[in-house]
PDB file of C-alpha atoms in Angstrom:
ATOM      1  CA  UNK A  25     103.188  16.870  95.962  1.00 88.00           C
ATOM      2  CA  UNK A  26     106.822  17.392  95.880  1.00 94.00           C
ATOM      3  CA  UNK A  27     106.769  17.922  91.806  1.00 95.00           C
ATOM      4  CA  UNK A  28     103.763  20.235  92.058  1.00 97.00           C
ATOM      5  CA  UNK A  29     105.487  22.237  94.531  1.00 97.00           C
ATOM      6  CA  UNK A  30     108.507  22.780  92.138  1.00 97.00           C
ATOM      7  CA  UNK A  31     106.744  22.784  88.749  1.00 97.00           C
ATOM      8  CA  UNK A  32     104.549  25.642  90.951  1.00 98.00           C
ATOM      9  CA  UNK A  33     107.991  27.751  91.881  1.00 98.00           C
ATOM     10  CA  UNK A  34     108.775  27.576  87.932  1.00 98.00           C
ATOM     11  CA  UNK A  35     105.432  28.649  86.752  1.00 98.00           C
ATOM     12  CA  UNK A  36     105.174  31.539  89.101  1.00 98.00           C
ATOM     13  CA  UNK A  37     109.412  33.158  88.298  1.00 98.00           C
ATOM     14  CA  UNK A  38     108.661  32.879  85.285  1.00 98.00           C
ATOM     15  CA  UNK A  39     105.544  35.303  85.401  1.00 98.00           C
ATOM     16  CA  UNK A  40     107.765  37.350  87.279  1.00 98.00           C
ATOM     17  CA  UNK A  41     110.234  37.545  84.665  1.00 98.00           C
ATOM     18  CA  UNK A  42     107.067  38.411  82.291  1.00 97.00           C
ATOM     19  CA  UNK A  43     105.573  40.625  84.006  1.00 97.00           C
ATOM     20  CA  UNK A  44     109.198  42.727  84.326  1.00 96.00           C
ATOM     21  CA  UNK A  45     109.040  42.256  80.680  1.00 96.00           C
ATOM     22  CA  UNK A  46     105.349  43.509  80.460  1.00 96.00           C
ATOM     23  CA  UNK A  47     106.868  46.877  81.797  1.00 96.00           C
ATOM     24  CA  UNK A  48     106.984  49.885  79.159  1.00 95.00           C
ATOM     25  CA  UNK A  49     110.208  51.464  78.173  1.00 93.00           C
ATOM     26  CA  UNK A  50     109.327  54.510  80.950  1.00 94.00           C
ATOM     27  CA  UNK A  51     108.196  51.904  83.795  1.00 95.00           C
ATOM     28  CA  UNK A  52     111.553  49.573  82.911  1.00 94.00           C
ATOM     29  CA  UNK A  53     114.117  52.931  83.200  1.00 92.00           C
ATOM     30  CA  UNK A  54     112.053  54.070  86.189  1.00 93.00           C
ATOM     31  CA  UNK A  55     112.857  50.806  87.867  1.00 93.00           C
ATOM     32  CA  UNK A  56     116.965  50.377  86.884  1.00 93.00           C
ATOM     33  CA  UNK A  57     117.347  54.138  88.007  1.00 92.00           C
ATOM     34  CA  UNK A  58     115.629  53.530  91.097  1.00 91.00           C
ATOM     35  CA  UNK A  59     117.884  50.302  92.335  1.00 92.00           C
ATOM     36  CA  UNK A  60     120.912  52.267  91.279  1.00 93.00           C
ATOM     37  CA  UNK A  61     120.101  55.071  93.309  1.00 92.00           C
ATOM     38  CA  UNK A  62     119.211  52.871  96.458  1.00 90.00           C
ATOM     39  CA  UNK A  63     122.632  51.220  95.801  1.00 89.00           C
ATOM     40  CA  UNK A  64     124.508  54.211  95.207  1.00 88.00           C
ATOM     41  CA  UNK A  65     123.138  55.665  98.536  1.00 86.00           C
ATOM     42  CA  UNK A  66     124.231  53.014 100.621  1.00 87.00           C
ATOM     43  CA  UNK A  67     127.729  53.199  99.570  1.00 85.00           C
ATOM     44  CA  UNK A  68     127.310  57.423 100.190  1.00 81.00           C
ATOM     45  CA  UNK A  69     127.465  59.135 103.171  1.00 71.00           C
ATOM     46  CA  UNK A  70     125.832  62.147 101.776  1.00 77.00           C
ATOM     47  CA  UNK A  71     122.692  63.671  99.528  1.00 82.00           C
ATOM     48  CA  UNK A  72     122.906  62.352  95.836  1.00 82.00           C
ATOM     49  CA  UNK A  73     121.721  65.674  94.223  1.00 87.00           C
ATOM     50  CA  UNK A  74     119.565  65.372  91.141  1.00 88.00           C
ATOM     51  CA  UNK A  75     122.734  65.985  88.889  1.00 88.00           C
ATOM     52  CA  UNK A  76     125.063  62.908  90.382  1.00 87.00           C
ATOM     53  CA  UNK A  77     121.604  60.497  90.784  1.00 86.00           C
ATOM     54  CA  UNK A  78     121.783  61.287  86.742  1.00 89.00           C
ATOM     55  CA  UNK A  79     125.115  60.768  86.515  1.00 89.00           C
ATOM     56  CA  UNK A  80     125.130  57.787  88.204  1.00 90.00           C
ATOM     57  CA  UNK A  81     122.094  56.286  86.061  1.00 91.00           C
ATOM     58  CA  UNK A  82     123.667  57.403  82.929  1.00 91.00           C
ATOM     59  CA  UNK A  83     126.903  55.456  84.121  1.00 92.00           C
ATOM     60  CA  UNK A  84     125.573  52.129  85.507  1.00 91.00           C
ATOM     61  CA  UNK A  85     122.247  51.638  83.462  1.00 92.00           C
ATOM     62  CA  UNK A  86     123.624  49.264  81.000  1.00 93.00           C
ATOM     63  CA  UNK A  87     125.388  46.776  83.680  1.00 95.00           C
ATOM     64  CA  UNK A  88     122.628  47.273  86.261  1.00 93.00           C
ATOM     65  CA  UNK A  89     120.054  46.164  83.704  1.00 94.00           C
ATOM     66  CA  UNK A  90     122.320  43.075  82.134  1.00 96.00           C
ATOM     67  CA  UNK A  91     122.801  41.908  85.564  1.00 95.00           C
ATOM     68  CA  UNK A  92     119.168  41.648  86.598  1.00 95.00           C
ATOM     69  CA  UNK A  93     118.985  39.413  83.239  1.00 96.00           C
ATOM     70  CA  UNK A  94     121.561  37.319  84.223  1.00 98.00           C
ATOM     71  CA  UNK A  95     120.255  37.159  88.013  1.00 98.00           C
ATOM     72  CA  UNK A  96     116.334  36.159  87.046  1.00 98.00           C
ATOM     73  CA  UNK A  97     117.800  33.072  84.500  1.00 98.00           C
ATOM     74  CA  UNK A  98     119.741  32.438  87.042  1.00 98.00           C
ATOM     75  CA  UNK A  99     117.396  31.609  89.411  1.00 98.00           C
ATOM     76  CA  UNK A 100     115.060  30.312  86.391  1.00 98.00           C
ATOM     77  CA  UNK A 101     117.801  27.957  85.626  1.00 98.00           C
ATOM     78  CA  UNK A 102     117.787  26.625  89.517  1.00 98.00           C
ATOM     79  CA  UNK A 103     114.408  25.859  89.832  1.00 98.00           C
ATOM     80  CA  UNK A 104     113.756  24.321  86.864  1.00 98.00           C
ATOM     81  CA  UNK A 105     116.689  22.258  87.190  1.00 97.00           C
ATOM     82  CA  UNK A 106     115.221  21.481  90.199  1.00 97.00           C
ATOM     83  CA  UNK A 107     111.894  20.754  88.781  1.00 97.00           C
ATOM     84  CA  UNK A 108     113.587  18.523  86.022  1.00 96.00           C
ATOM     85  CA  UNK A 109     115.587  16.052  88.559  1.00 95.00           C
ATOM     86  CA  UNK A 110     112.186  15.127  89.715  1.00 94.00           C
ATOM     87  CA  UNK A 111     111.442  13.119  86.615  1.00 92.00           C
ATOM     88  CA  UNK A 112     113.650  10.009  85.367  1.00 87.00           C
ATOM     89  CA  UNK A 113     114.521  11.934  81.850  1.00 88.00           C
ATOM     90  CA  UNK A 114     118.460  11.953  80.406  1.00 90.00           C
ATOM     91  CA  UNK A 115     120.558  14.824  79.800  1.00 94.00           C
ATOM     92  CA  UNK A 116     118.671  16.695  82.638  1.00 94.00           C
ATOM     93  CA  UNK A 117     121.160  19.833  81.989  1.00 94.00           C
ATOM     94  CA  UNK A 118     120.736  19.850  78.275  1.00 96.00           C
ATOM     95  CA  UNK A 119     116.910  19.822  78.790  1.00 97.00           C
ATOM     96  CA  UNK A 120     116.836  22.374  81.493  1.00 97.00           C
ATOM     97  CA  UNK A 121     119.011  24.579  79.465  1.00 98.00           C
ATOM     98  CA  UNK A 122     116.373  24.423  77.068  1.00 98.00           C
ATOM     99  CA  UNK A 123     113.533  25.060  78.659  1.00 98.00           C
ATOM    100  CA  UNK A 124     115.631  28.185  79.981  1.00 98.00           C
ATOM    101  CA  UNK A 125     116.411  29.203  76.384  1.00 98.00           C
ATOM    102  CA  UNK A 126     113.253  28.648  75.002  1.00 98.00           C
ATOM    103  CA  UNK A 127     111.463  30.717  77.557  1.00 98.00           C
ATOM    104  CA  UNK A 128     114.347  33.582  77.140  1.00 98.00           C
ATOM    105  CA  UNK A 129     113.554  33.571  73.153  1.00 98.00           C
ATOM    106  CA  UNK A 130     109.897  33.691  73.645  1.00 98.00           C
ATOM    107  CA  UNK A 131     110.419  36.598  76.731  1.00 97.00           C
ATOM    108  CA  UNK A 132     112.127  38.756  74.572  1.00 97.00           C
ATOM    109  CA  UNK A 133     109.626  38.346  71.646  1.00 97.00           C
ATOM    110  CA  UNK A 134     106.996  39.255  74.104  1.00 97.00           C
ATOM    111  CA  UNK A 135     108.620  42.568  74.821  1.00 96.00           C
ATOM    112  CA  UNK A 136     108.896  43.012  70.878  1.00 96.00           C
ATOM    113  CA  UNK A 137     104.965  44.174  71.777  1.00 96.00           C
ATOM    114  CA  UNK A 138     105.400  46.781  74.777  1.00 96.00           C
ATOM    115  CA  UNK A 139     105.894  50.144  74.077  1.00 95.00           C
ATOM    116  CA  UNK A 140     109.474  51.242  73.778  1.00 94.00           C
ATOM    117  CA  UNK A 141     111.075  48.125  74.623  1.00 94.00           C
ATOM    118  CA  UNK A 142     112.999  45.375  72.121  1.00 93.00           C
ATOM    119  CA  UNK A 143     113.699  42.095  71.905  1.00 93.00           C
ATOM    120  CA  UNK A 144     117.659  41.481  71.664  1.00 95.00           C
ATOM    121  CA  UNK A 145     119.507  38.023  70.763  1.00 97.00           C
ATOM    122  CA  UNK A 146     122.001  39.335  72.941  1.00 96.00           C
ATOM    123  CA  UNK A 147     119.843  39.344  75.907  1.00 97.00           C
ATOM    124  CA  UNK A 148     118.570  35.814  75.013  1.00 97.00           C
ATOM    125  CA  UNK A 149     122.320  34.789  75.153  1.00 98.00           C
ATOM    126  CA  UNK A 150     122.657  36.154  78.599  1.00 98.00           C
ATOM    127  CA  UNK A 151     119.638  35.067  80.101  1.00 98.00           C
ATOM    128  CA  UNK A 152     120.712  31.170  79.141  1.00 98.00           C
ATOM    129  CA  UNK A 153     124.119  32.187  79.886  1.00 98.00           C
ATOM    130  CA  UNK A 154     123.003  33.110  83.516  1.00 98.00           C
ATOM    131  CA  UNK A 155     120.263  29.683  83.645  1.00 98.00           C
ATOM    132  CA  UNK A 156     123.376  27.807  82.835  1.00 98.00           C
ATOM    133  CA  UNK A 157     125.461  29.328  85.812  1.00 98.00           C
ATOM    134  CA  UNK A 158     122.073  28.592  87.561  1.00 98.00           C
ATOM    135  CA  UNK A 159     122.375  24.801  86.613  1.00 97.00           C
ATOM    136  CA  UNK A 160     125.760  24.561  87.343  1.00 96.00           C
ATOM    137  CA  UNK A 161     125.054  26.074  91.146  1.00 97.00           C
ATOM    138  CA  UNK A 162     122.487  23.839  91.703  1.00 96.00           C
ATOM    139  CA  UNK A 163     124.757  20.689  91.394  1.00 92.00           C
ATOM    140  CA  UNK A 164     128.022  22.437  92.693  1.00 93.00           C
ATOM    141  CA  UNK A 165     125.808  22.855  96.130  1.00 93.00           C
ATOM    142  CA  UNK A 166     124.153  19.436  96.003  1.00 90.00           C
ATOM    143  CA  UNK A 167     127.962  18.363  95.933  1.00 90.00           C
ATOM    144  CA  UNK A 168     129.005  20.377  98.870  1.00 90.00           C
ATOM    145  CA  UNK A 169     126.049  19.399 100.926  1.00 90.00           C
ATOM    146  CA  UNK A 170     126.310  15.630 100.102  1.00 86.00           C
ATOM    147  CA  UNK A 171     130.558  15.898 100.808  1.00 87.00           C
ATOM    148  CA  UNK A 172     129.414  17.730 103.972  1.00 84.00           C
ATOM    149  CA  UNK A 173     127.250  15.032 104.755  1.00 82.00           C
ATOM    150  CA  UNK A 174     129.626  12.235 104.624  1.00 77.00           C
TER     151      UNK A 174
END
């Protein structure tokens, strides 16, 4: 039940991550602007007006939208490392990774189909860069729970 569970958690981020990548160029840019400017408005104590909210996209589009790659692998990376320790397989981080970059690769194919959007190596590279941070979380916090343990 326990594997289901996990192998379930997997299955269902990663139509998450597709269906982000399912997004058209407009609906994509619509949805980085609009987490800017709810971030940018909690660290204001004032009215963005519609000239700053630009401003503000124009300025932080490129890291706000590299860090929610990085952020999804990461998480991808965490559950299915999480899915893989279930099963008595070696090199459990070398085979996560892969299933991390493999799914990147095909992700950003995908989005080689939807209007307006590409598919960039360089995003492939991040997303397994950011599964890999995910891997390496998921054992650094096994380690501090088993230390805190003993």
């Amino acid at each position: 039940m326990k594997k289901i569970i996990k192998l379930t958690l997997v299955i269902a981020w990663m139509f998450v991550i597709f269906m982000f990548s399912s997004q058209n160029a407009k609906e994509s840019t619509s949805l980085s602007d609009g987490v800017i400017i709810k971030v940018a408005s909690v660290f204001v104590d004032y009215a963005l007006t519609e000239d700053k909210k630009e401003e503000l996209t124009n300025k932080y589009v490129v890291i706000t939208r590299k860090s929610a790659h990085f952020l999804v692998y990461l998480v991808l990376g965490v559950l299915v490392i999480n899915l893989i320790t279930e099963f008595n397989v070696k090199h459990l981080i070398l085979l996560s990774l892969m299933v991390c970059l493999f799914y990147a690769a095909t992700d950003e194919f995908h989005q080689l189909f939807v209007s307006g959007r590409s598919g960039e190596v360089t995003d492939v590279i991040l997303d397994t860069f950011g599964s890999f941070v995910g891997i390496c979380s998921y054992f650094g916090v096994k380690k501090l729970i088993k230390n805190k343990k003993q």
